[in-house]
Each structure stands twice: as structure tokens, then as C-alpha cells.
Amino acid sequence: MIESLSRNAARNIFFGGSLFFFAIFIGLTAHSHFYIVNESTDKEGLTASVARGKQVWEEHSCINCHTILGEGAYFAPELGNVWKRYGGEQSPEGARMALKTWIRMQPTGIEGRRQMPAFDISDEDLDALIDFLEWTSRIDTQGWPPTIAG
Amino acid sequence: MKYASQRVAYPFFIAAMALFLGQVLFGLVAGAIYFWPNFMAEIMPFHIVRMSHTNLLLVWLLIGFFGATYYLLPEEAETEIYSPKLAYLQLAIFVFAGAAALVSYQFGIHEGREFLEQPTWIKLLLTISFLMFLFNASMTLKKGRRTAISVVLLMGLWLAAIFWLFAFYNPSNLSLDKMYWWYVVHLWVEGVWGLIMASLLAYLLIRMTGVDREIIEKWLYVIVGLVLFSGLLGTGHHYYWIGTPGYWKPIGSFFSALEVLPLFTMVIFAFYMFWRGSRNHPNKSAVLWTLGCTVTAFFGAGVWGFMHTLSAVNYYSHGTQITAAHGHLAFYGAYVMLNLSIMAYALPQLRGKQPYNQILNMWSFWLMTGGMAFMTFTLTFAGIIQTHMQRVIGEQYMATQDYLQLFFGMRLGAGVVVCIGALLYVYAMLGPAREQLPAGPAHVAVGATS
Ligand code: HEM
Ligand SMILES: [Fe+2]
């Protein structure tokens, strides 16, 4: 098959085909962008506090231990649905308290258990972080994860 | 070595190897933390270790690509490098930026997206250095002969720099952030870096097998065509569960499954050219690395990638140790081994010697490759158990991890072997050169300088 193909023909197929698939890819991501903003995520709910929470998440590089929506390191639990796992849908105040207490308690120092470092986070930033996790738990993820364990 | 300015590549390769050793060392520490969770917990927590490990990898791979480009471009373009001075300056900036990132991480100064943790000013330095490199290489190409190899290589590098710019875009909407984050990550390793890989392989094969350029370059275009036709829409395999539309499930599954084709074609390409070629190249360790690169990339990226790429499978395996298994063997097979192949081929010529320390070098090949394969198996077993317990039965994450301890222990052992292999490689390449040619008739020395 490859014998009958000339180098120039191969080159033209490469350039033409790549442009073709690139155009489709750009088109689909443009549509996905629109879909994310308007359908799968909560536009009104994306408050300044949620945005700040995402910054707090990044400042401490939580992603280099945890996953969020399945992406990140695989060293610590999934946090995309941690709000639901802590019962935030039934009792938002309880979940918020529990999450904050948990973060403040670290590190546990328990021998043989993975350690989460102590982070110096103000109360306001901690609330923003929880807002961000709560907002994230409401993203339409096509039914992922399969179980509440994340 | 025909052109004096090819020497520019030498310090690039030395820097790349130094950072490579740093990378595997941090990897070893991370592996140790998995096994002894309290290890260094106070001094250097896991997230710092991990970002150091992954950033060093990306920085040294890029430095290796830069060096490889400076090495082959004069031969391909039949002219000297446009400005060796610019090349050294560009290297200094890149190494400084990489080192600065590493140091700042130890003080907890970093940004917070995976692989893109570099503080913004460091990202800017990396960008400037990358652009200086592209300018230098493009100017060289402009004044010389244009071959398919150099055009595809530079196209890959230019596109890599362009997609890198998405590292500067960080929207507050997490789903949007993730969608464009993959523009850097997936479109690099399964897109435009494929162009770099295929063109560097094509160069090595022309040099080492003596097969006609016409034939090799045709294969090159076919392979890079397959890479982009499958890899662009294959990005969809990361768009299943992050808030993107449902149509990515069929599209991502279909096109990413096709990504196996270019990887398989590269294996056939390399073996067929060596079978067909008339040249018996004396640098046997470079031949071994080149063939090994295509095979390991096929298994790590192709087979292990396919294993979890269909949306019905990925639903369960997404973000588990299975992902870690694949990430390790894919990066090692495709891009680490590619760089080690080029260095194994070029360093004897840069040092003005006949191929040396061949046996030692082959030992390093088998130690590293064996170690990485073993690590991949242990992580895969761990991932299967994790997937079943956590994603099927619904057991809590931390509880499942307790069952994986045995595998994390074996993984640490594999990491030790890889580190020994890496040290051996650097010693074989940069240490005292002893002639170690395989026993055989004298004709093997012919072509040593080509
Ligand atoms: C040289 C090429 C490749 C490299 C270097 C590579 C590397 C990686 C890495 C590092 C990740 C983890 C990203 C993260 O941190 O979230 C990943 C994820 C993934 N890769 Fe690859 N990969 C390559 C090729 C492929 C191919 C060819 C396929 C499919 C046939 C594939 C399928 C996947 C999938 C499905 C995931 C997501 C796993 C998950 O859901 O957690 N990869 N890859
Ligand atoms: Fe991918």
C-alpha cells in the first residue's frame, strides 16, 4: 500500500488532513466552551467567592496530591464530589463545618497513614475554598464518578 | 560530525542528563512516600516532590529536543547554525528558569495547575527562551536546504510553543480551565510532540540504516499524518467527565483508539528500515535505544493508552493508579527513550570518539527499561484493585489504598533499578570512554563517523 504512494502525495495528505481535523477540533471545542458556560456549569453560581476559592485551591497546589474530576495526582481522595460525600446536599452547614474542621486538623501525624500538610488559610479563604468545592460538585459530569467514594 | 556548530548540542545534552538524574531522584522520593507515608512529611510534602518530579521531566525533555535540533539541523540544512551564541544564551535562560522553579517549589512558591506550577515570571522566561530557540532554528533552516525531517521537526516545535501559550489562560470556571489545560497537555504528548518524535526517529534511521531519504521521508509523512488525524480529535478522551458535552464519548473513544496506529507504524518503520538498510552501524547501543524507543512507546502509549481510553472503561478507571501506570511507561517509552537514543547516537561524535562504553550503555538500557516495565505492571495491578474496590464496590479511597501497599513496595524497588540504570547511562555517556565494541569483523567500524 505504502509503495504506491509518493512522498509528495503523502505530504499533501498530511497537511490537508491535519488542517481538516484541526478545524473540526476547534469547532467542537468552541461549541463545548459555549456548552460549559451555559449548560453544564452554574453560571450565576460562579461568584467572586467561588473564583477566590479556585485560587486558594491553586495556591496550595491541592491537585498535586488529590484529583478533581479525576485529574491530578492519585495520592489522596477525589474532591470533585467531596461536598456530596460530606452530605452537603442534605445539610450544607454541617458539611461546611466538617470540611473546615478536617482541613484545620491536618496533619494527623498518624504513623503509617498518608499525611496532609497543615495549611495556613484564613477563615474567609477557607469558606471560599468550600464554595468552590460546592460549585464544582454541581458540574454536570455525565454521571461520573460511578460511586460516591469518588 | 560535519559542521562545527553541531557542537552547540553538547551542553544541551549535559544539562538534559543532569536534570534527568534530578527527575528520577525526586521520583524515588515520591515512591518512598507511597511506601512509607510519613517519610519526609514535614520537610518536603508529597505535592512538592511530585511537582519537582514532573517539571524536571518536562524541562529536560525540552532541553533534549533543543539539543537534538541543533545537532541535526546543520546536517539537514547543510549549513551552520544561525547563531551559536544565541543558542548558549537560550540554554542558560531555560536552565535558569527550570532551576528557579525547582528552588521556589521547596519554599512553597508555585501556581496550582498540574504540570503548570511554574510562577508566571518563570513561565515567561521559558517562553522567551523557547522563542529564541525557534528563531535560531528557523533562521538556520531559512538559509539552508529544506528537508521533510527539518520541516516536520520545526513544525512540531513551533506548534508546541503555540499550544504552550494556553498555560497562561486560567479561567475561573473549572471546566473551561480543564478543557484548555488539555490543549497544552494532550496536544503536546499525543499531538505535536509526535511530529518531533517521528522526525527525530527518521533522522536516526537515515543515519544508521543508510536507507534512501526519499523512502524514509514518505514514511515520516504517513506517520505524522496518522498522529494528527487521530490525536487531535483523540483529545476527546479527556472530555468525558469534566463538564464537556456527551458527544465526546463516541468521538474521543473512536479517534483515541486510532492513536495506536501511528505508534504501531513507528515500530514497523524502525524495524523495517534496519532490515532493509545496508549499513552496519557500529553504534550498537544507539540502535538498541532507537528500536527500544518505538517498542516501548507502542506498549506504554499505545497498548496501555488503549486499555483505558474507551469511555465505557474510562468511566471506571479514570484518575486511578491505572492512569499513573500508563503515564509512566508512555513518557518513558516515547520521549525519554527518544532523547536517550539521540544522545547515545550523537555523543560519541560530539566527543570526537568512536562509539564507546557500548556494553555499559546496553546494561543501562535493560535496567531502565526493565525497571520501568516492572513499575508499570505493579501500578497496573494496584490500579485494577483500586478500580474494583472504589469504583465498583464503592469502598472509600483511603481504605482501598491500604490494600495496595504490596504493589507500592514493588514499585519502589522498580524505581531503585531505574535510578541505577539512569546513573549508569550518564556514566557511560559522559564518563571515561573505553572502547567496548561487540566482537566482530572490522567492517563494523566503517561508517562510525557518519
Ligand atoms: C507518548 C504518548 C503519551 C503520553 C506521554 C501520555 C501521557 C499521559 C499522562 C501523563 C496522562 C495523565 C494526565 C494527568 O495527569 O491527568 C495520560 C492520561 C491518559 N492517556 Fe495518555 N499518553 C500518551 C498517549 C496516549 C495514547 C496513545 C492513548 C490512547 C490510545 C492515551 C490515553 C490516555 C487516557 C485515556 C488518559 C486519561 C486517563 C484517565 O482518565 O485518568 N494516552 N496520558
Ligand atoms: Fe490524551
XYZ file of C-alpha atoms and ligand atoms in Angstrom:
644
model
C 0.000 0.000 0.000
C 2.691 2.433 1.049
C 4.762 1.527 -2.046
C 2.255 3.107 -4.410
C 2.209 6.377 -2.505
C 4.706 9.082 -3.473
C 6.415 11.312 -0.939
C 4.685 14.403 -2.220
C 1.286 12.760 -2.107
C 1.997 11.694 1.487
C 2.982 15.264 2.331
C -0.164 16.732 0.842
C -2.368 14.245 2.641
C -0.604 15.136 5.890
C -1.044 18.882 5.551
C -4.563 18.752 4.128
C -5.815 16.139 6.557
C -4.307 17.819 9.590
C -5.910 21.125 8.727
C -9.223 19.361 8.229
C -9.142 17.616 11.608
C -7.808 20.701 13.329
C -10.732 22.735 12.012
C -13.224 20.163 13.322
C -11.443 20.077 16.660
C -11.567 23.857 17.008
C -15.231 23.885 16.022
C -16.146 21.262 18.594
C -14.199 22.906 21.404
C -15.814 26.238 20.574
C -19.177 24.565 20.948
C -18.023 22.843 24.143
C -16.928 26.197 25.536
C -20.398 27.546 24.938
C -21.954 24.411 26.418
C -19.825 24.609 29.559
C -20.600 28.245 30.202
C -24.320 27.936 29.578
C -25.351 24.386 30.380
C -23.066 22.124 32.345
C -21.822 24.598 34.943
C -23.641 27.074 37.155
C -23.077 30.464 35.551
C -24.890 32.541 38.184
C -23.394 30.495 40.982
C -19.852 31.305 39.883
C -19.488 34.079 42.440
C -16.385 36.024 43.398
C -16.055 33.696 46.345
C -16.027 30.600 44.116
C -13.380 32.226 41.917
C -11.342 33.071 45.006
C -11.788 29.511 46.204
C -10.257 28.232 42.986
C -7.280 30.494 43.626
C -6.896 29.128 47.139
C -7.052 25.628 45.662
C -4.240 26.582 43.285
C -2.106 28.483 45.796
C -1.735 25.323 47.825
C -1.456 23.056 44.798
C -4.023 20.644 46.205
C -4.004 18.958 42.789
C -0.539 17.538 43.341
C -1.967 15.104 45.896
C -5.715 14.983 45.166
C -7.722 14.557 41.999
C -10.598 16.837 40.994
C -12.972 15.391 38.410
C -10.447 12.584 38.129
C -7.462 14.725 37.200
C -4.463 15.403 39.353
C -2.255 13.199 41.479
C -3.581 9.875 42.706
C -2.162 10.153 46.197
C -5.253 11.448 48.009
C -9.045 11.267 47.575
C -11.119 12.724 44.741
C -12.521 16.122 45.706
C -14.874 16.876 42.811
C -17.688 15.292 44.780
C -16.367 15.714 48.312
C -19.212 18.132 49.010
C -21.725 15.415 48.296
C -19.695 12.817 50.177
C -19.880 15.018 53.264
C -23.629 15.263 52.876
C -23.562 18.883 51.685
C -26.731 18.390 49.684
C -28.727 17.429 52.762
C -27.027 19.612 55.316
C -24.859 22.392 53.845
C -23.889 23.900 57.201
C -22.853 20.567 58.644
C -20.751 19.696 55.603
C -19.050 23.077 55.645
C -18.172 22.728 59.314
C -16.924 19.185 58.858
C -14.733 20.073 55.870
C -13.240 23.087 57.593
C -12.519 21.150 60.751
C -10.922 18.376 58.739
C -8.579 20.762 56.917
C -7.661 22.515 60.154
C -6.850 19.225 61.867
C -4.031 18.299 59.483
C -1.538 16.790 59.738
C -2.818 13.861 61.730
C 0.704 12.580 62.316
C -0.672 9.039 62.463
C 2.117 6.557 61.819
C 1.672 4.656 58.525
C -1.004 6.967 57.188
C -0.500 9.441 54.356
C -0.130 12.957 55.681
C -1.834 16.122 54.514
C 0.218 19.194 55.425
C -1.054 21.962 57.687
C -2.046 24.944 55.563
C -2.236 28.465 56.854
C -5.578 29.508 55.379
C -7.696 32.376 56.701
C -11.285 31.671 57.654
C -12.556 33.703 54.730
C -10.353 31.863 52.226
C -11.387 28.570 53.717
C -15.029 29.475 53.153
C -14.201 30.453 49.578
C -12.473 27.109 49.069
C -15.550 25.265 50.300
C -17.717 27.410 47.999
C -15.513 26.347 45.120
C -15.817 22.659 46.032
C -19.560 23.039 46.397
C -19.834 24.726 42.987
C -17.655 22.009 41.455
C -19.880 19.254 42.839
C -22.747 20.636 40.761
C -20.943 20.388 37.385
C -22.755 18.031 35.019
C -20.104 15.303 34.682
C -22.126 12.789 32.658
C -22.705 10.720 35.773
C -19.087 10.370 36.858
C -17.856 9.144 39.372
C -19.600 5.762 39.458
C -19.758 5.686 43.260
C -19.858 8.361 45.935
C -16.374 7.239 47.026
C -15.094 9.280 44.079
C 30.187 15.457 12.652
C 30.441 17.606 9.540
C 29.596 21.056 10.878
C 31.404 22.832 13.678
C 28.250 24.386 15.099
C 26.741 20.967 15.801
C 28.826 21.186 18.960
C 26.198 23.541 20.307
C 24.218 20.426 21.173
C 26.809 19.200 23.682
C 25.967 21.458 26.660
C 22.257 20.889 25.968
C 22.744 17.153 26.344
C 24.794 17.560 29.503
C 22.134 19.798 31.052
C 19.412 17.381 29.991
C 21.178 14.439 31.624
C 21.786 16.350 34.853
C 18.120 17.279 35.146
C 17.136 13.728 34.208
C 19.042 12.460 37.236
C 17.208 15.022 39.357
C 13.897 13.865 37.962
C 14.411 10.189 38.797
C 15.704 11.120 42.235
C 12.503 13.007 43.056
C 10.608 10.067 41.594
C 12.386 7.789 44.024
C 11.410 10.030 46.939
C 7.781 10.075 45.794
C 7.830 6.285 45.518
C 9.267 6.098 49.025
C 6.478 8.305 50.389
C 3.897 5.956 48.874
C 5.523 3.106 50.748
C 6.434 4.914 53.991
C 3.745 7.610 54.220
C 5.459 9.566 56.976
C 8.750 9.773 55.069
C 9.817 13.452 54.871
C 6.219 14.537 55.528
C 7.404 17.621 57.417
C 10.414 18.625 55.301
C 9.071 18.043 51.811
C 5.416 17.057 51.479
C 4.294 14.885 48.594
C 2.899 17.679 46.418
C 6.248 19.466 46.330
C 8.072 16.246 45.477
C 5.635 15.432 42.718
C 5.702 18.815 41.018
C 9.504 18.747 41.129
C 9.471 15.290 39.548
C 7.113 16.173 36.690
C 8.547 19.634 35.997
C 12.090 18.319 35.788
C 10.876 15.736 33.299
C 9.289 18.308 31.011
C 12.193 20.733 31.259
C 14.880 18.171 30.462
C 12.876 16.624 27.632
C 12.552 20.051 26.018
C 16.251 20.785 26.507
C 16.957 17.430 24.881
C 14.741 18.333 21.919
C 16.522 21.674 21.563
C 19.902 19.946 21.621
C 18.770 17.319 19.120
C 17.552 20.057 16.794
C 20.828 21.958 16.961
C 22.652 18.712 16.353
C 20.815 17.562 13.260
C 19.852 20.865 11.681
C 23.278 21.696 10.201
C 23.418 18.261 8.577
C 19.884 18.504 7.267
C 20.095 22.130 6.153
C 23.738 21.769 5.050
C 24.715 24.979 6.775
C 25.998 26.144 10.158
C 23.642 27.164 12.992
C 22.485 30.744 12.537
C 23.839 31.883 15.906
C 25.596 29.526 18.350
C 25.794 32.410 20.847
C 22.043 32.777 20.868
C 21.780 29.038 21.441
C 24.011 29.157 24.530
C 22.148 32.163 25.890
C 18.842 30.457 25.279
C 20.057 27.353 27.099
C 21.241 29.413 30.048
C 17.835 31.075 30.370
C 15.974 27.790 30.127
C 18.154 26.035 32.690
C 17.969 29.032 34.996
C 14.171 29.104 34.741
C 13.936 25.375 35.419
C 16.257 25.616 38.390
C 14.433 28.666 39.738
C 11.146 26.772 39.592
C 12.685 23.869 41.441
C 14.060 26.082 44.189
C 10.886 28.112 44.590
C 8.855 24.903 44.976
C 10.928 23.984 48.004
C 9.750 27.256 49.554
C 6.142 26.616 48.674
C 6.097 29.189 45.874
C 4.155 27.778 42.952
C 0.989 28.010 40.952
C -1.610 25.342 41.174
C -2.383 23.584 37.928
C -0.839 20.191 37.289
C 2.437 20.425 35.326
C 1.984 24.207 35.014
C 3.076 25.047 38.557
C 5.823 27.469 37.476
C 5.277 31.016 38.775
C 4.261 33.340 35.927
C 7.626 35.055 35.589
C 9.255 31.664 35.132
C 6.680 30.723 32.515
C 7.601 33.953 30.719
C 11.309 33.129 30.841
C 10.624 29.672 29.441
C 8.571 31.234 26.666
C 11.280 33.746 25.792
C 13.930 31.050 25.658
C 11.693 28.832 23.542
C 11.099 31.694 21.097
C 14.830 32.416 20.901
C 15.349 28.777 20.053
C 12.654 28.817 17.390
C 14.102 31.972 15.861
C 17.588 30.495 15.781
C 16.463 27.211 14.273
C 14.135 28.817 11.752
C 16.839 31.218 10.567
C 19.183 28.271 10.102
C 16.599 26.447 8.091
C 15.864 29.523 6.029
C 19.388 29.846 4.748
C 19.828 26.145 4.051
C 18.348 23.077 2.440
C 14.815 22.235 3.473
C 14.136 18.555 4.111
C 10.992 16.852 5.276
C 12.740 15.965 8.518
C 13.680 19.518 9.403
C 10.340 20.945 8.288
C 8.282 18.458 10.309
C 10.594 18.853 13.304
C 10.328 22.620 13.318
C 6.621 22.492 12.726
C 6.293 20.267 15.800
C 8.387 22.641 17.890
C 6.552 25.761 16.709
C 3.187 24.203 17.413
C 4.402 23.049 20.828
C 5.284 26.662 21.652
C 1.934 27.902 20.372
C -0.116 25.424 22.411
C 2.058 26.229 25.428
C 0.510 29.702 25.389
C -2.670 28.172 26.790
C -0.685 27.755 30.011
C -1.267 31.484 30.500
C -5.032 31.179 30.236
C -6.647 30.211 33.509
C -10.400 30.909 33.661
C -12.247 30.713 36.987
C -14.654 28.196 35.518
C -13.026 24.873 36.422
C -14.476 23.024 33.427
C -13.176 25.624 30.985
C -9.820 25.589 32.733
C -9.634 21.831 32.284
C -10.700 21.869 28.661
C -7.915 24.278 27.677
C -5.403 22.688 30.030
C -5.543 19.648 27.757
C -4.631 21.893 24.843
C -1.206 22.009 26.418
C -1.002 18.515 27.852
C -2.729 16.236 25.371
C -1.972 18.275 22.250
C 1.658 18.151 23.261
C 2.235 14.490 24.010
C -0.308 12.967 21.663
C -0.182 15.709 19.044
C 2.682 17.933 18.128
C 5.372 16.110 20.111
C 4.513 13.185 17.839
C 5.892 15.282 14.986
C 9.093 15.808 16.942
C 9.368 12.131 17.755
C 8.734 10.893 14.214
C 11.166 13.346 12.631
C 13.940 12.596 15.123
C 13.424 8.873 14.534
C 13.516 9.458 10.782
C 16.829 11.277 11.159
C 18.325 8.465 13.250
C 17.123 5.871 10.756
C 18.593 7.694 7.761
C 21.931 7.921 9.530
C 22.052 4.463 10.981
C 20.475 2.321 8.250
C 21.528 4.123 5.087
C 18.067 3.713 3.531
C 17.146 6.347 0.910
C 15.883 9.651 2.213
C 13.000 9.511 -0.260
C 11.609 6.360 1.355
C 12.179 7.449 4.949
C 10.549 10.810 4.406
C 7.500 9.259 2.847
C 7.083 7.106 5.954
C 7.593 10.200 8.043
C 4.674 11.989 6.399
C 2.438 8.952 6.701
C 3.245 8.621 10.409
C 2.758 12.261 11.325
C -0.449 12.255 9.298
C -1.711 9.344 11.398
C -0.585 11.126 14.582
C -2.610 14.250 13.942
C -5.634 12.633 12.274
C -6.136 10.500 15.375
C -4.588 12.687 18.064
C -6.441 15.962 17.505
C -9.937 14.587 17.980
C -8.454 11.967 20.297
C -8.266 14.811 22.834
C -11.886 13.865 23.382
C -10.768 11.005 25.666
C -10.153 13.695 28.299
C -13.515 15.342 27.714
C -15.758 12.595 29.060
C -16.284 13.702 32.668
C -15.220 17.316 33.096
C -18.412 19.097 32.151
C -17.970 18.852 28.383
C -20.793 17.608 26.095
C -21.714 13.931 25.770
C -20.696 13.679 22.115
C -17.077 13.482 23.187
C -17.703 9.932 24.401
C -18.071 8.391 20.916
C -15.701 10.871 19.242
C -12.979 10.609 21.871
C -13.269 6.822 22.075
C -13.077 6.346 18.311
C -10.238 8.715 17.478
C -8.106 7.980 20.514
C -8.375 4.253 19.770
C -6.876 5.102 16.366
C -3.894 6.677 18.119
C -2.483 3.181 18.376
C -1.906 3.186 14.594
C 0.882 5.785 14.338
C 2.608 4.182 17.323
C 2.464 0.772 15.705
C 3.604 2.208 12.377
C 6.663 3.655 14.094
C 7.648 0.168 15.298
C 7.293 -1.248 11.787
C 9.124 1.766 10.376
C 12.166 1.345 12.606
C 12.466 -2.435 12.263
C 11.780 -2.427 8.528
C 14.410 0.221 7.849
C 17.052 -1.642 9.813
C 16.145 -4.825 7.967
C 16.251 -3.081 4.643
C 19.313 -0.908 5.219
C 22.737 -1.923 4.046
C 24.717 -0.095 6.686
C 26.014 -1.974 9.674
C 26.291 0.941 12.043
C 28.894 0.455 14.767
C 26.966 2.322 17.447
C 25.001 -0.693 18.608
C 23.708 0.922 21.762
C 22.157 3.766 19.763
C 20.489 1.149 17.550
C 19.170 -0.606 20.649
C 17.785 2.613 22.121
C 16.131 3.567 18.837
C 14.405 0.227 18.335
C 13.554 0.041 22.041
C 12.033 3.505 21.930
C 9.465 2.591 19.302
C 8.553 -0.676 21.008
C 8.234 0.789 24.491
C 6.270 3.770 23.179
C 3.935 1.341 21.463
C 3.311 -0.528 24.710
C 3.283 2.448 27.079
C 1.298 4.891 24.982
C -0.427 2.550 22.542
C -1.377 -0.554 24.495
C -1.637 0.984 27.980
C -3.331 4.040 26.483
C -5.885 1.972 24.614
C -6.546 -0.085 27.719
C -8.386 2.802 29.414
C -9.304 5.087 26.549
C -12.794 3.869 25.641
C -15.339 5.885 27.601
C -17.037 2.753 28.951
C -13.737 1.646 30.512
C -12.542 5.114 31.448
C -15.724 5.628 33.451
C -14.260 3.192 35.986
C -10.504 3.683 35.599
C -10.346 7.492 35.298
C -7.840 9.005 37.692
C -6.631 5.807 39.348
C -3.262 4.082 39.539
C -4.036 2.784 36.043
C -3.586 6.333 34.774
C -0.311 6.546 36.670
C 0.886 3.272 35.136
C 0.159 4.498 31.631
C 1.628 7.968 32.180
C 4.929 6.488 33.329
C 5.530 3.994 30.528
C 4.220 6.342 27.826
C 6.512 9.209 28.797
C 9.432 6.861 29.262
C 8.982 4.932 26.028
C 8.132 7.795 23.747
C 10.079 10.801 24.949
C 12.676 9.727 27.491
C 13.962 6.924 25.280
C 13.829 9.184 22.243
C 16.158 11.657 23.913
C 18.410 8.886 25.202
C 18.588 7.468 21.655
C 19.656 10.765 20.160
C 22.249 11.308 22.858
C 23.580 7.767 22.514
C 23.942 8.400 18.799
C 25.360 11.922 18.913
C 27.647 11.987 21.949
C 30.471 9.846 20.538
C 30.639 12.248 17.614
C 30.404 15.316 19.820
C 33.297 13.947 21.864
C 35.201 13.044 18.685
C 35.389 9.363 19.527
C 34.429 6.000 18.111
C 31.345 4.595 19.855
C 32.444 3.810 23.394
C 31.163 2.105 26.550
C 28.676 0.180 24.447
C 28.168 -2.731 26.804
C 27.688 -0.452 29.791
C 25.204 1.568 27.812
C 23.228 -1.538 26.893
C 23.160 -2.517 30.551
C 21.634 0.854 31.341
C 19.050 0.242 28.611
C 17.924 -3.042 30.096
C 17.971 -1.843 33.698
C 15.947 1.266 32.969
C 13.544 -0.358 30.541
C 13.092 -3.437 32.708
C 12.580 -1.258 35.769
C 10.009 0.920 34.048
C 8.150 -2.103 32.701
C 8.027 -3.654 36.177
C 6.861 -0.372 37.696
C 4.112 -0.196 35.093
C 2.947 -3.729 35.881
C 2.812 -3.105 39.632
C 0.893 0.153 39.186
C -1.485 -1.576 36.802
C -2.240 -4.315 39.322
C -2.715 -1.689 42.015
C -5.000 0.234 39.673
C -7.155 -2.774 38.902
C -7.719 -3.478 42.584
C -8.372 0.189 43.288
C -10.828 0.448 40.415
C -12.735 -2.586 41.556
C -12.911 -1.629 45.219
C -13.531 2.069 44.841
C -15.410 2.367 41.577
C -17.396 -0.851 41.542
C -17.912 -1.733 45.214
C -17.814 1.868 46.446
C -15.218 1.466 49.196
C -13.685 4.742 50.457
C -10.462 5.895 48.767
C -8.201 5.711 51.818
C -9.453 2.224 52.668
C -8.665 0.918 49.197
C -5.117 2.273 49.382
C -4.315 0.027 52.332
C -4.717 -2.976 50.065
C -2.187 -1.645 47.559
C 0.798 -1.459 49.875
C 2.477 -4.549 48.443
C 2.379 -3.080 44.964
C 3.722 0.261 46.118
C 6.624 -1.607 47.711
C 7.437 -3.386 44.452
C 7.098 -0.096 42.622
C 9.687 1.452 44.912
C 12.011 -1.435 44.132
C 11.499 -0.862 40.421
C 12.296 2.810 40.950
C 15.618 1.919 42.554
C 16.525 -0.152 39.491
C 15.560 2.693 37.162
C 17.752 5.099 39.115
C 20.713 2.737 38.884
C 20.103 2.434 35.145
C 19.939 6.197 34.745
C 23.191 6.707 36.651
C 24.837 4.043 34.536
C 23.639 5.720 31.362
C 25.056 9.086 32.332
C 28.323 7.468 33.381
C 28.551 5.530 30.110
C 27.897 8.677 28.095
C 29.971 11.251 29.953
C 32.489 9.191 31.890
C 35.868 7.954 30.651
C 35.454 6.450 27.186
C 36.657 2.890 26.837
C 36.287 1.168 23.558
C 33.680 -1.518 24.001
C 32.727 -2.807 20.606
C 30.869 -6.056 20.239
C 33.180 -8.755 18.956
C 33.017 -8.987 15.180
C 34.835 -8.349 11.936
C 36.472 -4.994 11.359
C 33.794 -3.722 8.993
C 31.645 -2.635 11.920
C 33.896 0.360 12.363
C 33.082 1.628 8.887
C 30.611 4.454 8.989
C 31.384 5.311 12.564
C 31.800 8.918 11.632
C 28.648 9.274 9.567
C 3.520 9.366 24.116
C 2.300 9.464 24.243
C 1.569 9.612 25.551
C 1.965 10.148 26.745
C 3.321 10.758 27.078
C 0.847 10.054 27.634
C 0.845 10.500 28.942
C -0.266 10.597 29.741
C -0.318 11.160 31.056
C 0.868 11.766 31.806
C -1.584 11.097 31.492
C -2.122 11.594 32.842
C -2.522 13.006 32.723
C -2.986 13.559 34.053
O -2.158 13.853 34.888
O -4.184 13.697 34.265
C -2.363 10.471 30.461
C -3.706 10.217 30.527
C -4.397 9.477 29.577
N -3.894 8.919 28.419
Fe -2.047 9.157 27.719
N -0.187 9.448 26.992
C 0.222 9.159 25.717
C -0.506 8.527 24.735
C -1.773 8.028 24.898
C -2.487 7.274 23.919
C -1.960 6.915 22.550
C -3.694 6.985 24.463
C -4.841 6.197 23.892
C -4.761 5.281 22.996
C -3.741 7.579 25.770
C -4.824 7.535 26.630
C -4.897 8.233 27.811
C -6.100 8.375 28.591
C -7.467 7.770 28.260
C -5.782 9.151 29.694
C -6.723 9.593 30.821
C -6.683 8.601 31.932
C -7.682 8.943 32.981
O -8.860 9.002 32.643
O -7.327 9.114 34.135
N -2.552 8.193 26.012
N -1.527 10.159 29.395
Fe -4.519 12.078 25.856
